[in-house]
Amino acid sequence: MDRQIWKPGNMLYPLPVVLVTCSDGKGNSNIFTVAWTGTVCSDPPMVSISVRPQRYSHSLIHDTGEFVINLTTRRLVFATDYCGVRSGRDVDKFREMKLTALPAQKVGAPLIGESPVNIECRVSQVIRLGSHDMFLANVEAVHAQEAYMDEKGRFFLDRAQPVVYSHGIYYALGKAVGSFGYSVKKQGASRKKK
């Protein structure tokens, strides 16, 4: 198989693309798009986002130590792109994208009402890495829309049609192709999906 050798770079794609909300602590909020985000630890629950220091939201998060990660969907993809290319210094993105700001329970940054999952975060450490600073954060609360739950409270993110990001393109996630542990289950032991 032929291969090309490229210069070192970040080729871990696709990535989750999220809308991060933050506040200045004085009633002014902003939304910006982040593709460099991820799970850090499950106990205690921790996440990270990496942000360029030049971005308007960097100083808001640095000063307040709080933010909310809002998962994105096919219905939110236009707003996701807009919030990534327009600066909160110049425009009120909640108003422009007609998004609903809801109060969080543990942090001062708002939730995006149209997002299926909102993750309230409190910064525990800022790591300067070069082009980006990584904000390591403890998860303080998680909100999930009941519209994506069944009668037993099981959450189905696929019903929200989540999107990912790869090399400048947004992709809708498709059909499930397996589930955790299916490769070692005995034949016939797995249940059929609805």
mmCIF file with all atom_site columns, C-alpha atoms in Angstrom, residues 22-26 28 30 32 49 51-67 87-89 123 126 128 133 135:
data_model
loop_
_atom_site.group_PDB
_atom_site.id
_atom_site.type_symbol
_atom_site.label_atom_id
_atom_site.label_alt_id
_atom_site.label_comp_id
_atom_site.label_asym_id
_atom_site.label_entity_id
_atom_site.label_seq_id
_atom_site.pdbx_PDB_ins_code
_atom_site.Cartn_x
_atom_site.Cartn_y
_atom_site.Cartn_z
_atom_site.occupancy
_atom_site.B_iso_or_equiv
_atom_site.pdbx_formal_charge
_atom_site.auth_seq_id
_atom_site.auth_comp_id
_atom_site.auth_asym_id
_atom_site.auth_atom_id
_atom_site.pdbx_PDB_model_num
ATOM 1  C CA . CYS A 1 22  ? -18.768 31.353 28.676 1.00 0.00 ? 22  CYS A CA 1
ATOM 2  C CA . SER A 1 23  ? -19.464 34.598 30.477 1.00 0.00 ? 23  SER A CA 1
ATOM 3  C CA . ASP A 1 24  ? -17.602 37.649 31.738 1.00 0.00 ? 24  ASP A CA 1
ATOM 4  C CA . GLY A 1 25  ? -19.317 37.300 35.128 1.00 0.00 ? 25  GLY A CA 1
ATOM 5  C CA . LYS A 1 26  ? -21.178 40.586 34.575 1.00 0.00 ? 26  LYS A CA 1
ATOM 6  C CA . ASN A 1 28  ? -22.395 39.192 29.092 1.00 0.00 ? 28  ASN A CA 1
ATOM 7  C CA . ASN A 1 30  ? -20.442 34.348 24.413 1.00 0.00 ? 30  ASN A CA 1
ATOM 8  C CA . PHE A 1 32  ? -17.599 29.843 20.367 1.00 0.00 ? 32  PHE A CA 1
ATOM 9  C CA . ILE A 1 49  ? -10.810 22.241 25.672 1.00 0.00 ? 49  ILE A CA 1
ATOM 10 C CA . VAL A 1 51  ? -8.231  27.497 22.964 1.00 0.00 ? 51  VAL A CA 1
ATOM 11 C CA . ARG A 1 52  ? -5.951  30.005 21.234 1.00 0.00 ? 52  ARG A CA 1
ATOM 12 C CA . PRO A 1 53  ? -5.072  32.847 23.654 1.00 0.00 ? 53  PRO A CA 1
ATOM 13 C CA . GLN A 1 54  ? -6.057  35.392 20.963 1.00 0.00 ? 54  GLN A CA 1
ATOM 14 C CA . ARG A 1 55  ? -9.691  34.289 21.025 1.00 0.00 ? 55  ARG A CA 1
ATOM 15 C CA . TYR A 1 56  ? -12.149 36.517 22.850 1.00 0.00 ? 56  TYR A CA 1
ATOM 16 C CA . SER A 1 57  ? -13.500 33.609 24.910 1.00 0.00 ? 57  SER A CA 1
ATOM 17 C CA . HIS A 1 58  ? -10.044 32.633 26.158 1.00 0.00 ? 58  HIS A CA 1
ATOM 18 C CA . SER A 1 59  ? -9.900  35.609 28.509 1.00 0.00 ? 59  SER A CA 1
ATOM 19 C CA . LEU A 1 60  ? -13.497 35.070 29.668 1.00 0.00 ? 60  LEU A CA 1
ATOM 20 C CA . ILE A 1 61  ? -12.779 31.469 30.631 1.00 0.00 ? 61  ILE A CA 1
ATOM 21 C CA . HIS A 1 62  ? -9.397  32.350 32.098 1.00 0.00 ? 62  HIS A CA 1
ATOM 22 C CA . ASP A 1 63  ? -10.914 35.082 34.279 1.00 0.00 ? 63  ASP A CA 1
ATOM 23 C CA . THR A 1 64  ? -14.041 33.241 35.470 1.00 0.00 ? 64  THR A CA 1
ATOM 24 C CA . GLY A 1 65  ? -12.698 29.664 35.449 1.00 0.00 ? 65  GLY A CA 1
ATOM 25 C CA . GLU A 1 66  ? -15.993 28.374 34.047 1.00 0.00 ? 66  GLU A CA 1
ATOM 26 C CA . PHE A 1 67  ? -17.554 27.255 30.777 1.00 0.00 ? 67  PHE A CA 1
ATOM 27 C CA . SER A 1 87  ? -16.064 37.023 17.261 1.00 0.00 ? 87  SER A CA 1
ATOM 28 C CA . GLY A 1 88  ? -18.068 37.707 20.388 1.00 0.00 ? 88  GLY A CA 1
ATOM 29 C CA . ARG A 1 89  ? -16.256 41.045 20.538 1.00 0.00 ? 89  ARG A CA 1
ATOM 30 C CA . VAL A 1 123 ? -11.400 24.951 35.270 1.00 0.00 ? 123 VAL A CA 1
ATOM 31 C CA . VAL A 1 126 ? -4.566  25.870 32.486 1.00 0.00 ? 126 VAL A CA 1
ATOM 32 C CA . ARG A 1 128 ? 0.173   26.584 28.088 1.00 0.00 ? 128 ARG A CA 1
ATOM 33 C CA . ASP A 1 133 ? -3.836  26.738 26.026 1.00 0.00 ? 133 ASP A CA 1
ATOM 34 C CA . PHE A 1 135 ? -8.227  24.237 29.998 1.00 0.00 ? 135 PHE A CA 1
#
